[in-house]
Each structure stands twice: as structure tokens, then as C-alpha cells.
Tab-separated table of C-alpha atoms in Angstrom:
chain	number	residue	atom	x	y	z
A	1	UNK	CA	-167.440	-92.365	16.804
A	2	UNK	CA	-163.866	-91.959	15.740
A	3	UNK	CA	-161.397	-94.371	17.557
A	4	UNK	CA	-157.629	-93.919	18.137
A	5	UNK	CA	-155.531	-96.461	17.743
A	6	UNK	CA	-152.399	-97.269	20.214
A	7	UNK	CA	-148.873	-97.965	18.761
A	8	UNK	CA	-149.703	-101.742	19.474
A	9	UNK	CA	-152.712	-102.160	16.993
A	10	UNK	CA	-151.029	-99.648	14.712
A	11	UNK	CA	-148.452	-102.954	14.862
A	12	UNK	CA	-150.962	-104.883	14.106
A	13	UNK	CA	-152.633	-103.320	11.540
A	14	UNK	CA	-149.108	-102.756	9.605
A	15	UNK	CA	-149.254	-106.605	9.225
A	16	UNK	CA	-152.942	-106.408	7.824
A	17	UNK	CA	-151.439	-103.645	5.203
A	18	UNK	CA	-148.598	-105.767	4.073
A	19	UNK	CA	-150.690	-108.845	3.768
A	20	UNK	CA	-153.074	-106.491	1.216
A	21	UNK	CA	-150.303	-105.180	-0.605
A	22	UNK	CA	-148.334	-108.282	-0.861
A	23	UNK	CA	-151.781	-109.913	-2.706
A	24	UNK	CA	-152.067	-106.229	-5.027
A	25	UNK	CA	-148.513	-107.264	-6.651
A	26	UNK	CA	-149.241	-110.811	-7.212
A	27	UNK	CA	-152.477	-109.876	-8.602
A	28	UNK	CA	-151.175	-107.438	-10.526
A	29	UNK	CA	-148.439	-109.444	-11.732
A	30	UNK	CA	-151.255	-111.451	-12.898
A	31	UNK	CA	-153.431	-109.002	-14.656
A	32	UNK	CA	-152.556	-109.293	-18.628
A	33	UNK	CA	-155.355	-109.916	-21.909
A	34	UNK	CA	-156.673	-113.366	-21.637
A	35	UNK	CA	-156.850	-113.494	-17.453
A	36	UNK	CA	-160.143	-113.766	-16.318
A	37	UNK	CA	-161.413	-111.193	-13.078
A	38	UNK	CA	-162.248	-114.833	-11.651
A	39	UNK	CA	-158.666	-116.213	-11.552
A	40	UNK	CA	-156.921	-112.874	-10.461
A	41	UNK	CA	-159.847	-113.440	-7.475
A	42	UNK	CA	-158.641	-116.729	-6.908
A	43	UNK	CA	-154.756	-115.957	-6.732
A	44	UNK	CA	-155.387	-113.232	-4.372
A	45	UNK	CA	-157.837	-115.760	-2.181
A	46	UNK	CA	-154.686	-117.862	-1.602
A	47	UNK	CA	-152.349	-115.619	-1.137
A	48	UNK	CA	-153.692	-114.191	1.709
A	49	UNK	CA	-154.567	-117.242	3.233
A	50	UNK	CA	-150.888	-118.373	2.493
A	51	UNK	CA	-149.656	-115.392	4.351
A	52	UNK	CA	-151.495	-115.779	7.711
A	53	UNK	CA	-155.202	-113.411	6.577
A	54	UNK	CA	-158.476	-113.660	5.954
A	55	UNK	CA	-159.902	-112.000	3.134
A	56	UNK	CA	-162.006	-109.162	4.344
A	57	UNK	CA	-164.394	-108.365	1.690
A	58	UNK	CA	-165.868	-112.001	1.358
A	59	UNK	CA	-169.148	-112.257	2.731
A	60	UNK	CA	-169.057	-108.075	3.470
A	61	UNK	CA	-172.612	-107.155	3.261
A	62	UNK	CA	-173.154	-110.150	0.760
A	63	UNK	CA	-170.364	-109.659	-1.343
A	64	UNK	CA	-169.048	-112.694	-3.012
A	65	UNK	CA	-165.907	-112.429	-3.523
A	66	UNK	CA	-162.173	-111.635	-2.222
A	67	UNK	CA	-161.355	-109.007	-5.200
A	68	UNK	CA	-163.406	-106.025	-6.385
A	69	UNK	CA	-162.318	-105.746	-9.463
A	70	UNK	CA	-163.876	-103.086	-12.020
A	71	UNK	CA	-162.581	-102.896	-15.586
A	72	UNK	CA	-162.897	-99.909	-17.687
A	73	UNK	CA	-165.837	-97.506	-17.058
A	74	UNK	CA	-166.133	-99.767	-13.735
A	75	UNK	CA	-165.520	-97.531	-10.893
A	76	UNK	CA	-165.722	-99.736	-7.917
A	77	UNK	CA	-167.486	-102.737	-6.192
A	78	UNK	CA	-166.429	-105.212	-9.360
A	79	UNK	CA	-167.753	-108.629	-9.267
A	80	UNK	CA	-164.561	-111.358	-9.975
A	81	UNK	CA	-166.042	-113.334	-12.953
A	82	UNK	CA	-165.674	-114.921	-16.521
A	83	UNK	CA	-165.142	-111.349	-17.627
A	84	UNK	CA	-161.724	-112.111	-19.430
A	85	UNK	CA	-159.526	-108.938	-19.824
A	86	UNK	CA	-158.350	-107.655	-23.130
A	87	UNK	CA	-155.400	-105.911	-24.189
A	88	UNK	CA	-155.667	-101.921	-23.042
A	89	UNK	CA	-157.674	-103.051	-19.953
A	90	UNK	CA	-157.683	-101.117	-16.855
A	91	UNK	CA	-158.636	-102.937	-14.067
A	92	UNK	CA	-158.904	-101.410	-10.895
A	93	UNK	CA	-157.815	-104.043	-7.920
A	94	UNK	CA	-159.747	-103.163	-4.537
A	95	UNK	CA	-158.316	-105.693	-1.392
A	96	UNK	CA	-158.732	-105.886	2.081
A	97	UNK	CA	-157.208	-108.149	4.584
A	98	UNK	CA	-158.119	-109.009	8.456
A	99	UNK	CA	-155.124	-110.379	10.834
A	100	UNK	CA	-156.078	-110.556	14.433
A	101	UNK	CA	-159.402	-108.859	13.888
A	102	UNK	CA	-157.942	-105.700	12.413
A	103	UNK	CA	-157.975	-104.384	8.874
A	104	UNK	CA	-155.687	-103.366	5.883
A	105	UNK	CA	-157.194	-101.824	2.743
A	106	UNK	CA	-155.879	-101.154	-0.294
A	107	UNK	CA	-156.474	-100.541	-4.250
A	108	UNK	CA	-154.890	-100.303	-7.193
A	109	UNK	CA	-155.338	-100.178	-11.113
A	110	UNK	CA	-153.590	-102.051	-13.542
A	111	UNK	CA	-152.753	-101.865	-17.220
A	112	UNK	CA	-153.771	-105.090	-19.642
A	113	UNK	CA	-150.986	-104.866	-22.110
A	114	UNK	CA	-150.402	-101.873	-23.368
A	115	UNK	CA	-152.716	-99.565	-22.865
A	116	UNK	CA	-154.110	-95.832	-24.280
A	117	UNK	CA	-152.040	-92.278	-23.052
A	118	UNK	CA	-155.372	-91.623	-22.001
A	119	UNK	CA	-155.743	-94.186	-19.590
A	120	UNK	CA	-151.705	-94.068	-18.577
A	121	UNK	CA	-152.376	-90.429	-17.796
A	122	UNK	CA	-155.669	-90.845	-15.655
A	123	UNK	CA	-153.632	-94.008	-13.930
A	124	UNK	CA	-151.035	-91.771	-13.009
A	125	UNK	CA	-152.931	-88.714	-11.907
A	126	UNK	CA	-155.245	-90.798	-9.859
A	127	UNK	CA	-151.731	-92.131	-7.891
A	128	UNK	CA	-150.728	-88.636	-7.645
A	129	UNK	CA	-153.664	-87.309	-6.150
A	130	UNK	CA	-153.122	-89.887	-3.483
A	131	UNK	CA	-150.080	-89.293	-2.713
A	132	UNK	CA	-150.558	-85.582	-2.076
A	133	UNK	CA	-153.779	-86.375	0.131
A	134	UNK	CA	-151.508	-88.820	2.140
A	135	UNK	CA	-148.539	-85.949	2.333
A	136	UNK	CA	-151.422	-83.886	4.145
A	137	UNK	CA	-152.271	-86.205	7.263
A	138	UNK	CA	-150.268	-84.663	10.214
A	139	UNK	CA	-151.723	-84.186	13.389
A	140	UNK	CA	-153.641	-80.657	13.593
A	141	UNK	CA	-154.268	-80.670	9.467
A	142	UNK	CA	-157.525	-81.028	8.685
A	143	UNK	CA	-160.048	-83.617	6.567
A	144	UNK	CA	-160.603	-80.770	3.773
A	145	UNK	CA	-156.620	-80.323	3.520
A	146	UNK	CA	-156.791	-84.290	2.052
A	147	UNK	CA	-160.002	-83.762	0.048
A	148	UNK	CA	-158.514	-80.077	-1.235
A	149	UNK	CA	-155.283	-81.483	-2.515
A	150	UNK	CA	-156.611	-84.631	-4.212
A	151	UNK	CA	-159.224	-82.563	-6.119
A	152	UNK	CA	-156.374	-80.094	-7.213
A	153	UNK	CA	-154.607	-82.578	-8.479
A	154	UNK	CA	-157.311	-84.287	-10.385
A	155	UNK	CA	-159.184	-81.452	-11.369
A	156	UNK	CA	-155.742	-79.655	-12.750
A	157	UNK	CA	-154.902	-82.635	-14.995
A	158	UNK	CA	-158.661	-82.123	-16.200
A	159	UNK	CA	-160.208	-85.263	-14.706
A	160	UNK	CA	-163.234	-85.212	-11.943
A	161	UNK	CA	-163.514	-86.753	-8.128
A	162	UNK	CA	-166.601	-89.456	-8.021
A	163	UNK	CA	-168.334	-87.349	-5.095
A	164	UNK	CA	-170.717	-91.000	-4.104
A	165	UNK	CA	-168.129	-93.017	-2.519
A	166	UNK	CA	-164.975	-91.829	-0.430
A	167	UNK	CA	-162.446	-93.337	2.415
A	168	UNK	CA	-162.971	-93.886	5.689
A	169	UNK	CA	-161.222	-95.020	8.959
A	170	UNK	CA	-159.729	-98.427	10.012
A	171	UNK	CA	-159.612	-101.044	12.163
A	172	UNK	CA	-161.354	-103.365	13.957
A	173	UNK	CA	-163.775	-102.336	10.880
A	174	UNK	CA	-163.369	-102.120	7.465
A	175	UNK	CA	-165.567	-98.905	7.662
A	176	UNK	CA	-165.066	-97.104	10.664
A	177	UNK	CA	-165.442	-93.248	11.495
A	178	UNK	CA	-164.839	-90.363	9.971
A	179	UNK	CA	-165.485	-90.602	5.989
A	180	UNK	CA	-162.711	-89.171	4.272
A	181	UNK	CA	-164.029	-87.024	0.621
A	182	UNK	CA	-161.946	-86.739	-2.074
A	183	UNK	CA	-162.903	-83.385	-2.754
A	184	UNK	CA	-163.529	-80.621	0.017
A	185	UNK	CA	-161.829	-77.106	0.752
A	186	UNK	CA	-158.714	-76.864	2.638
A	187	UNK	CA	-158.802	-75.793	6.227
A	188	UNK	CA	-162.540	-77.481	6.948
A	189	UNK	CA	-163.537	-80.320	8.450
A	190	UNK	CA	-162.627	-82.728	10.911
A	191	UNK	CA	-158.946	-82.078	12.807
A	192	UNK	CA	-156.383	-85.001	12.513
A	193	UNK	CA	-155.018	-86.222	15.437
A	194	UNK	CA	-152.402	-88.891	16.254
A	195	UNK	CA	-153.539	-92.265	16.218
A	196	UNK	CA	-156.191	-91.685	13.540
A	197	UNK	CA	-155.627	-94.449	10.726
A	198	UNK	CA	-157.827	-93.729	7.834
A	199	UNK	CA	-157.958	-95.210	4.534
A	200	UNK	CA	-157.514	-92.905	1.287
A	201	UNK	CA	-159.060	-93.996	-1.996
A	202	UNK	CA	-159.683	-91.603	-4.890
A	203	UNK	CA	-161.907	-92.649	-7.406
A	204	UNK	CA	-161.122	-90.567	-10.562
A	205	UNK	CA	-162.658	-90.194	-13.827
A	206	UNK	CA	-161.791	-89.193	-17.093
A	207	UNK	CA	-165.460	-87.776	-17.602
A	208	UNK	CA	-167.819	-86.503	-15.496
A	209	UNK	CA	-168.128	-87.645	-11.758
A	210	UNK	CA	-171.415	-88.963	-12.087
A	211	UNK	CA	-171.554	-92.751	-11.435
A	212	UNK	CA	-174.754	-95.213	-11.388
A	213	UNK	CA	-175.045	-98.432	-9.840
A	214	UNK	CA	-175.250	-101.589	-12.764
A	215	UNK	CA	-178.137	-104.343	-11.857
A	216	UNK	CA	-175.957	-106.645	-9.931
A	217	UNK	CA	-176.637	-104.234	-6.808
A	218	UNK	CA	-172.908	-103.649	-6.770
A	219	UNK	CA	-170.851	-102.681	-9.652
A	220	UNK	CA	-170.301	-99.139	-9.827
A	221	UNK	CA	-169.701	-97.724	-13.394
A	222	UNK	CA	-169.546	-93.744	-14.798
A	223	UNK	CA	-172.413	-92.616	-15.779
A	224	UNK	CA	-170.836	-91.295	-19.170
A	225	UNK	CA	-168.838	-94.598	-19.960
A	226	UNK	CA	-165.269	-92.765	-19.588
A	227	UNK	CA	-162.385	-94.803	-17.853
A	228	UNK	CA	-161.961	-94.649	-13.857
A	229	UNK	CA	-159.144	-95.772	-12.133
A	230	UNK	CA	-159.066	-95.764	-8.136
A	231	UNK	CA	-156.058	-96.196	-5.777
A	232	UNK	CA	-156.150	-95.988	-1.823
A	233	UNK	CA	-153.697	-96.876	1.167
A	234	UNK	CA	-154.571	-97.781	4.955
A	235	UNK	CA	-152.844	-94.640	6.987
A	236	UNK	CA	-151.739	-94.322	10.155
A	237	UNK	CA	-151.521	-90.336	11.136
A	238	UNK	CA	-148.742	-89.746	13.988
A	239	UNK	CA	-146.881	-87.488	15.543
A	240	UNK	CA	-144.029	-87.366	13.459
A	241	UNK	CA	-146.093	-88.065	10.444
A	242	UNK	CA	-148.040	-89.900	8.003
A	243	UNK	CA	-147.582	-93.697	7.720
A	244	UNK	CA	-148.619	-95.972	4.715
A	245	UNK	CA	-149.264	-99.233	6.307
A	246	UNK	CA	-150.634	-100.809	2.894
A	247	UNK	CA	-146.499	-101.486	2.368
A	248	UNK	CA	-144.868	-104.591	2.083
């Protein structure tokens, strides 16, 4: 079931987004050859707790950490370990963030040094193709007009949408109703109505979309070994327009 939020909790959950976003920059700050996934876990772990949150993803379902944090062909669902980066790294940061029972969520990826045109190119497409799925949440639009211009923008720059995994709505759960694709066909789906807050998270490759699950039960990786890179806000959808509450 799809719950609205009131300008109140949309408050609230503005908070939750800063919190996430503020931990992103110090993280990414962080993220250079040498670092190990463990420590960039560990400075985001205080951080939040610094700022007034509780790290959301600990514990979720079993998963052991603050950070997912997925280098490389690593899509999502990174384990923080002794993993220690090297220089043309991407590592994708994925962060959520609970204050007063509600939730931000966030993700970005980062460059380790300097890193290939490849990978600057798929970094930058991915944050495009957010940005245009976030320009299409207004009240009456629909959840194919987001999917439709994300996969435009991916699939012009010659890069494919992982199909597996896609957003979702916010707030008092980390996974709420509906599930947002990254891919779909303008003018379908669900309508958007004020008060929705949804969370937007392309996963793009520079192969094929195919992914595959590693043995740890949750790293995801491509199935052909090319580079991902993943970004995502928290969104609030109102009348007068969309609202990125993953800000600081």
C-alpha cells in the first residue's frame, strides 16, 4: 500500500536526507587508493551517529554493515571490508539514515584517483539519468515518465539499466510502496500524487544489464565484468514540485 506523507514527516524526513548526504561527502572525501571499504564504513558509522541518526542499513535483513559499498563491476549490496581501493576505483557509496523512525536514502559513486574516460563518462551519465527521472515527479506524471527518461538517457550514451533492482518509496520504511524501474515507457504506470516520497536509484552499466549475485548472498556484480556506477536521492513529490531531500 502506498502511503502519503504530510508536510510534517516530509520535515522530518528532510532531516533523515541531510544526515545521509552529509555522511556521502565525508565518505567521499575519504574514498582515494590505499582506503580500505572498511574504514570509509567506519567514518560514515560515526558520522551519523555524530549528527543525531542511526544507520539504517545495519542489521537490514542481516546486513552487516552501515555502507554498501561496491567497487568496480560491483553493482550494489557491497560488503565494507579489507578490500583496499586502488587508483581508478569506482566505488559506488549506498547510505541510509533513520531520525525519528523515518528514512533518508541515498547513493553515490566515487572516483579513486584518477580514473578511466570510460568510467568518468558512465559516472556522469548515471547522475544525469537521475536527474532527469527526478525533473519528472510532479503530481499527475506518471511512474513510466521516471523509468522512460532515465533509460533515454542511459541507453543514448550507449550504457544499459540493471532491470533486477530499482527504487522504491520512503519512510517509516526503507522499502515502502510503489517500486520505482529505471526503465519503463512514458505515460504507464502508477500516477504521482502529492505527498508521494520515493527514492530514485539507477543502477547503470557499461555492458550488458545482466547482473548475478557473488557467494556472500549479497554483493551484486555484472554479469559481464563491465563497470556500474549507481546514484539515487530520497524525493518528496508536491504540488509545486519535486523535492530532493537527500540535500544538506
Amino acid at each position: 500500500m502506498m502511503l502519503l506523507k504530510s508536510p510534517a514527516e516530509i520535515e522530518v524526513m528532510r532531516e533523515a536526507g541531510r544526515i545521509t548526504a552529509s555522511a556521502l561527502r565525508v565518505v567521499g572525501e575519504a574514498v582515494a587508493p590505499g582506503v580500505t571499504t572498511r574504514q570509509l564504513d567506519e567514518i560514515a558509522a560515526e558520522h551519523i551517529r555524530r549528527e543525531g541518526g542511526k544507520p539504517a542499513f545495519l542489521g537490514y535483513h542481516g546486513f552487516p554493515a552501515t555502507l554498501c559499498v561496491s567497487v568496480n563491476d560491483e553493482v550494489v549490496h557491497g560488503i565494507p571490508g579489507k578490500r583496499r581501493l586502488k587508483e581508478g576505483d569506482i566505488v559506488s557509496v549506498d547510505c541510509g539514515v533513520i531520525v525519528d523512525g523515518f528514512y533518508g536514502d541515498a547513493a553515490m559513486t566515487f572516483p579513486a584517483g584518477e580514473v578511466s574516460d570510460e568510467a568518468r563518462r558512465l559516472m556522469d551519465v548515471t547522475r544525469e539519468s537521475l536527474e532527469a527521472g527526478i525533473a519528472r515527479c510532479h503530481p499527475g506524471m506518471r511512474l513510466g515518465d521516471i523509468g522512460s527518461a532515465v533509460q533515454s538517457v542511459v541507453e543514448n550514451a550507449g550504457f544499459s539499466v540493471v532491470r533486477e533492482y530499482v527504487g522504491h518509496g520512503v519512510g517509516r520504511s526503507m522499502h515502502e510502496e510503489p517500486q520505482v524501474p529505471n526503465f519503463g515507457r512514458a505515460g504507464t504506470g502508477l500516477p504521482l500524487r502529492s505527498g508521494m516520497v520515493i527514492a530514485i536509484e539507477p543502477m547503470v552499466n557499461a555492458g550488458g544489464y545482466a547482473v548475478r549475485t557473488l557467494d556472500d548472498g549479497w554483493t551484486v556484480v555484472t554479469a559481464d565484468g563491465s563497470l556500474s556506477a549507481h546514484f539515487e536521492h530520497t524525493v518528496a513529490i508536491t504540488a509545486d514540485g519535486p523535492v530532493v531531500l537527500t540535500l544538506e
